[in-house]
Coordinates of C-alpha atoms and ligand atoms in Angstrom, one line a residue:
M1 CA -3.3 9.9 88.0
H2 CA -5.1 12.1 90.4
K3 CA -5.2 14.9 87.8
L4 CA -6.6 12.4 85.2
S5 CA -9.4 11.2 87.3
L6 CA -10.2 14.8 88.3
S7 CA -10.5 15.8 84.7
L8 CA -12.6 12.7 83.9
F9 CA -14.8 13.6 86.8
T10 CA -15.2 17.1 85.5
A11 CA -16.0 15.8 82.0
V12 CA -18.6 13.4 83.3
A13 CA -20.1 16.1 85.5
I14 CA -20.3 18.6 82.6
G15 CA -21.8 15.8 80.4
F16 CA -24.3 15.0 83.0
L17 CA -25.3 18.6 83.4
T18 CA -25.4 19.5 79.8
P19 CA -26.0 16.4 77.8
T20 CA -26.2 18.2 74.5
A21 CA -22.6 19.1 74.8
W22 CA -21.9 15.5 74.2
A23 CA -24.1 15.1 71.2
E24 CA -21.9 15.0 68.1
E25 CA -22.5 17.6 65.5
P26 CA -23.8 15.9 62.3
I27 CA -21.6 15.8 59.2
V28 CA -23.2 18.0 56.6
I29 CA -23.4 16.9 52.9
K30 CA -24.3 19.8 50.7
F31 CA -26.0 18.5 47.6
S32 CA -26.3 21.1 44.9
H33 CA -28.3 20.7 41.7
V34 CA -29.8 22.8 38.9
V35 CA -33.2 21.4 38.3
A36 CA -36.6 21.8 40.1
P37 CA -37.4 19.6 43.1
D38 CA -40.3 17.9 41.3
T39 CA -38.1 16.3 38.6
P40 CA -36.6 12.9 38.6
K41 CA -33.2 14.3 39.9
G42 CA -34.9 16.6 42.4
R43 CA -37.0 13.8 43.8
A44 CA -34.1 11.4 44.0
A45 CA -31.9 13.9 45.8
D46 CA -34.7 14.5 48.4
K47 CA -35.1 10.7 48.7
F48 CA -31.4 10.3 49.3
K49 CA -31.5 13.0 52.0
E50 CA -34.4 11.2 53.8
L51 CA -32.7 7.8 53.7
A52 CA -29.2 9.0 54.5
E53 CA -30.4 10.8 57.6
K54 CA -32.4 7.8 58.7
Y55 CA -29.8 5.1 58.1
T56 CA -27.0 7.1 59.8
N57 CA -29.3 8.0 62.8
G58 CA -28.8 11.7 62.1
K59 CA -25.0 11.5 62.0
I60 CA -25.3 12.8 58.5
K61 CA -27.3 15.8 57.5
V62 CA -28.0 16.3 53.8
E63 CA -28.8 19.8 52.6
V64 CA -30.3 19.8 49.1
Y65 CA -30.0 23.0 47.1
P66 CA -32.1 22.8 43.9
N67 CA -32.7 25.1 40.9
S68 CA -29.1 26.4 40.7
Q69 CA -29.8 28.2 44.0
L70 CA -26.2 27.7 45.1
Y71 CA -24.2 27.2 41.9
K72 CA -24.8 27.0 38.1
D73 CA -23.5 24.2 35.9
K74 CA -19.9 25.0 35.7
E75 CA -19.5 26.5 39.2
E76 CA -21.0 23.5 40.9
L77 CA -18.2 21.3 39.5
E78 CA -15.6 23.7 40.7
A79 CA -17.3 23.9 44.1
L80 CA -17.2 20.1 44.4
Q81 CA -13.5 20.0 43.6
L82 CA -12.8 22.7 46.2
G83 CA -14.9 21.0 48.8
A84 CA -17.5 23.8 49.0
V85 CA -20.2 21.2 48.3
Q86 CA -19.8 17.5 48.8
M87 CA -22.3 15.9 46.4
L88 CA -23.7 16.7 42.9
A89 CA -25.6 14.9 40.1
P90 CA -24.6 16.7 36.9
S91 CA -25.9 15.5 33.6
L92 CA -23.5 13.2 31.8
A93 CA -23.1 15.8 29.2
K94 CA -21.3 18.1 31.6
F95 CA -18.3 16.0 32.6
G96 CA -16.0 17.4 29.9
P97 CA -14.6 20.2 32.1
L98 CA -13.6 17.6 34.7
G99 CA -11.4 16.0 32.0
A100 CA -13.8 13.0 31.8
K101 CA -14.9 13.4 28.2
E102 CA -15.7 9.7 27.9
F103 CA -19.0 10.5 29.6
E104 CA -20.1 12.3 26.4
V105 CA -20.6 8.9 24.9
F106 CA -24.1 9.0 26.4
D107 CA -24.8 12.1 24.2
F108 CA -24.6 10.3 20.9
P109 CA -27.8 10.7 19.0
C110 CA -30.2 7.7 18.6
L111 CA -27.8 5.5 20.6
F112 CA -30.2 3.9 23.1
P113 CA -33.4 2.3 21.8
D114 CA -35.1 2.6 25.2
Y115 CA -34.5 2.6 29.0
A116 CA -33.8 -1.2 28.9
G117 CA -31.0 -0.8 26.5
L118 CA -29.6 2.1 28.4
H119 CA -29.7 0.2 31.8
K120 CA -27.5 -2.5 30.3
I121 CA -24.8 0.2 30.3
T122 CA -25.6 2.3 33.3
Q123 CA -26.3 -0.7 35.6
G124 CA -23.6 -2.9 34.1
P125 CA -19.8 -3.2 33.9
I126 CA -19.3 -0.5 31.3
G127 CA -21.1 2.1 33.5
Q128 CA -19.0 1.1 36.5
Q129 CA -15.8 1.3 34.6
L130 CA -16.7 4.9 33.6
L131 CA -17.4 5.9 37.2
D132 CA -14.1 4.3 38.3
K133 CA -12.2 6.7 35.9
L134 CA -13.4 9.6 38.0
S135 CA -11.2 8.7 41.0
S136 CA -8.1 10.0 39.3
K137 CA -9.9 13.5 39.2
G138 CA -10.4 13.4 43.0
I139 CA -14.1 12.4 42.5
T140 CA -16.0 9.2 43.5
G141 CA -18.8 8.2 41.2
L142 CA -21.6 6.6 43.2
A143 CA -24.5 5.9 40.8
Y144 CA -26.4 6.8 37.6
W145 CA -29.8 8.4 37.9
D146 CA -32.1 8.5 34.9
N147 CA -33.9 11.5 33.6
G148 CA -35.0 10.5 30.2
F149 CA -35.0 10.9 26.4
K150 CA -34.7 14.4 24.9
I151 CA -37.1 16.0 22.6
F152 CA -36.5 19.0 20.3
S153 CA -38.4 22.3 20.9
S154 CA -38.2 25.7 19.2
N155 CA -40.1 28.7 18.2
K156 CA -39.7 27.5 14.7
P157 CA -40.8 24.1 13.3
V158 CA -38.4 21.2 14.2
L159 CA -40.0 18.4 12.2
T160 CA -37.6 17.8 9.3
V161 CA -33.9 18.2 8.9
D162 CA -34.5 21.2 6.7
D163 CA -36.3 22.9 9.5
F164 CA -33.2 22.9 11.7
K165 CA -31.1 24.9 9.2
G166 CA -29.8 28.1 10.8
Q167 CA -31.7 27.7 14.0
K168 CA -29.9 28.7 17.2
M169 CA -30.1 25.8 19.6
R170 CA -29.1 25.8 23.2
I171 CA -27.0 22.8 24.3
Q172 CA -25.2 21.6 27.4
S173 CA -21.5 21.8 27.4
S174 CA -20.8 18.7 25.4
K175 CA -18.8 18.6 22.2
V176 CA -20.8 15.6 21.0
L177 CA -24.0 17.7 21.3
D178 CA -22.3 20.5 19.5
A179 CA -21.6 18.1 16.6
Q180 CA -25.1 16.8 16.7
M181 CA -26.6 20.2 16.2
R182 CA -24.2 21.1 13.5
A183 CA -25.0 17.8 11.7
L184 CA -28.6 19.1 11.5
G185 CA -27.4 22.4 10.2
A186 CA -28.3 24.2 13.4
I187 CA -26.1 26.6 15.3
P188 CA -25.4 25.3 18.8
Q189 CA -24.9 27.6 21.7
V190 CA -23.6 26.3 25.1
M191 CA -25.5 27.9 28.0
A192 CA -26.1 27.2 31.7
F193 CA -29.4 25.5 32.4
S194 CA -30.6 28.3 34.6
E195 CA -30.4 30.8 31.7
V196 CA -32.3 28.8 29.1
Y197 CA -35.8 30.1 29.9
Q198 CA -34.8 33.7 29.4
A199 CA -32.8 32.9 26.3
L200 CA -35.8 31.3 24.7
Q201 CA -38.1 34.0 25.8
T202 CA -36.0 36.8 24.5
G203 CA -35.0 35.0 21.3
V204 CA -31.3 34.7 22.2
V205 CA -31.8 31.1 21.0
D206 CA -34.7 29.7 19.0
G207 CA -34.9 26.3 20.6
T208 CA -33.3 23.5 22.6
E209 CA -33.5 19.8 23.5
N210 CA -34.6 18.4 26.9
P211 CA -36.4 15.6 28.5
P212 CA -40.0 16.8 28.9
S213 CA -39.7 16.9 32.7
N214 CA -37.1 19.7 32.4
M215 CA -39.0 21.5 29.7
Y216 CA -42.1 21.5 31.9
T217 CA -40.7 22.3 35.3
Q218 CA -38.6 25.2 33.9
K219 CA -41.7 26.5 32.2
M220 CA -39.9 26.4 28.8
F221 CA -43.2 25.3 27.2
E222 CA -44.5 28.8 27.8
V223 CA -41.9 30.2 25.4
Q224 CA -41.7 27.4 22.8
K225 CA -44.2 27.2 20.0
Y226 CA -43.2 23.7 18.6
A227 CA -41.9 20.5 20.0
N228 CA -41.1 17.2 18.3
L229 CA -41.3 14.1 20.6
T230 CA -38.2 12.5 19.0
N231 CA -36.6 10.9 22.0
H232 CA -33.4 11.2 20.0
G233 CA -30.9 11.3 22.8
Y234 CA -30.5 10.5 26.5
L235 CA -30.1 12.8 29.4
G236 CA -29.2 11.3 32.8
Y237 CA -26.9 11.9 35.7
A238 CA -23.9 10.5 37.6
V239 CA -24.1 11.2 41.3
I240 CA -20.6 12.2 42.4
V241 CA -18.9 13.1 45.7
N242 CA -15.6 14.7 46.6
K243 CA -13.3 11.7 47.0
K244 CA -11.4 13.1 50.0
F245 CA -14.6 13.8 51.9
W246 CA -16.0 10.4 51.1
D247 CA -12.9 8.4 52.0
G248 CA -12.7 10.4 55.2
L249 CA -16.1 9.3 56.5
P250 CA -16.2 6.5 59.1
A251 CA -16.7 3.2 57.4
D252 CA -20.1 2.4 59.0
T253 CA -21.4 5.8 57.9
R254 CA -20.2 5.3 54.4
A255 CA -21.9 1.9 54.3
A256 CA -25.2 3.5 55.5
L257 CA -24.8 6.1 52.8
D258 CA -24.2 3.4 50.2
K259 CA -27.4 1.7 51.2
A260 CA -29.3 5.1 51.0
M261 CA -27.8 5.8 47.6
K262 CA -28.7 2.4 46.3
E263 CA -32.4 2.8 47.3
A264 CA -32.5 6.4 46.1
T265 CA -31.1 5.2 42.7
D266 CA -33.8 2.5 42.4
Y267 CA -36.4 5.2 43.2
A268 CA -34.9 7.7 40.7
N269 CA -35.0 5.1 37.9
E270 CA -38.5 4.1 38.8
V271 CA -40.1 7.6 38.7
A272 CA -38.2 9.0 35.7
S273 CA -40.2 7.7 32.8
K274 CA -43.5 8.5 34.5
D275 CA -42.4 12.0 35.3
N276 CA -41.6 12.6 31.7
E277 CA -44.9 11.1 30.4
D278 CA -46.8 13.3 32.9
A279 CA -44.8 16.4 31.8
V280 CA -45.8 15.8 28.1
K281 CA -49.5 15.5 29.2
A282 CA -49.3 18.6 31.3
M283 CA -47.7 20.6 28.5
E284 CA -50.2 19.4 25.9
A285 CA -53.0 20.4 28.3
A286 CA -51.4 23.9 28.7
G287 CA -51.9 24.3 24.9
K288 CA -49.0 26.7 24.4
T289 CA -46.8 24.3 22.4
E290 CA -47.7 22.3 19.4
F291 CA -46.4 18.7 20.0
H292 CA -45.6 16.4 17.2
R293 CA -45.3 12.6 17.5
P294 CA -42.9 11.6 14.7
S295 CA -43.5 8.5 12.6
T296 CA -40.8 5.9 12.5
A297 CA -39.7 7.3 9.1
E298 CA -39.6 10.9 10.3
R299 CA -37.5 10.0 13.3
E300 CA -35.2 7.8 11.2
A301 CA -34.6 10.7 8.8
L302 CA -33.4 12.9 11.8
C303 CA -31.2 10.0 13.1
Q304 CA -29.7 9.5 9.7
A305 CA -28.8 13.2 9.4
M306 CA -27.0 13.0 12.8
E307 CA -25.2 9.7 12.1
P308 CA -22.0 11.5 10.9
V309 CA -21.4 12.4 14.6
Y310 CA -20.4 8.8 15.1
D311 CA -17.5 9.2 12.7
S312 CA -16.5 12.7 13.7
M313 CA -16.7 12.4 17.5
G314 CA -16.0 8.7 18.0
S315 CA -12.4 9.3 18.9
R316 CA -13.3 11.9 21.5
V317 CA -15.0 9.3 23.7
G318 CA -13.0 6.3 22.4
K319 CA -14.2 4.4 19.3
D320 CA -14.2 1.0 21.0
L321 CA -16.3 2.3 23.9
L322 CA -18.8 3.8 21.5
V323 CA -19.1 0.6 19.4
S324 CA -19.4 -1.6 22.4
I325 CA -22.1 0.6 24.0
R326 CA -24.0 0.8 20.7
K327 CA -23.9 -3.0 20.3
T328 CA -24.8 -3.8 23.9
A329 CA -27.6 -1.3 24.1
A330 CA -29.2 -2.6 20.8
A331 CA -28.9 -6.3 21.6
K332 CA -32.2 -8.0 22.4
Ligands
LIG401 C1 -29.4 20.7 31.1 O1 -28.5 21.6 31.3 O2 -30.2 20.8 30.2 C2 -29.6 19.6 32.0 O3 -28.3 19.1 32.3 C3 -30.2 20.0 33.3 C4 -30.3 18.8 34.2 O4 -29.5 18.7 35.2 O5 -31.2 18.0 34.0

């Protein structure tokens, strides 16, 4: 008893003398991503940091590492599983290596008519069911963040189906995107995002597809002569955390982080379309790339050429899932 009160006394005395010794060290969330800070994902990650630190009164510290500073595409997924980083927001086209190939359903060409059709999926039950599937991989899916709709760019024209024949096109690591490029007669090449600028500059590949915000912030427009504003496919993200880490957080901290994530998600989805519109304007003003706005018929011809992907790749993501997403997204 005496011993106990003495040690209590000592502890209080030390605490009184050096109050910082009592301050808890914050729990650090390392959030790694591959794009620039001034993109929809970059802004949303920074917003999450701000809100997470605020709502947990500093109990959580979020360190954001943009621009593949810490890890490239494939490495960041491995790092998450190993616990070297805690949070990521990879593009939905990059979930194959995690064994979650259903996420490639978002890569099907001409699937979503617009953001409204897309949000019926990402903000509805189908999107949630997909996120839930990640838990068996040791990952918790927290939210979907938009980037936007992709456009084609190249150093050769990309207006008609014939234009694509034999062109080397960089893609993300998705089998659906591989099939899409092959359907156009192009030669797909998987490459990490951080390597694309140089590959375009040196002619390792002729072209690629991206939402304008990525094309602009990675300066790809400096090394692409042509672009076609086709909006033929979607590129967005799932925010994911290491499940063990997430489940190990105190419940009130997790609740505060959920609130921060919800608000960061609303923010991400608000800024995305404007970021992409602004990027097109900025690239047109730069005058290095010739931008084409396809007519409905021109876009439809490209969509038709890519339609066989639905047959050949449907079973990869699940035919029922694909059909139900297509129907839900198109319904008025
Ligand atoms: C890409 O590799 O093209 C994109 O996934 C990059 C990104 O995260 O937006």
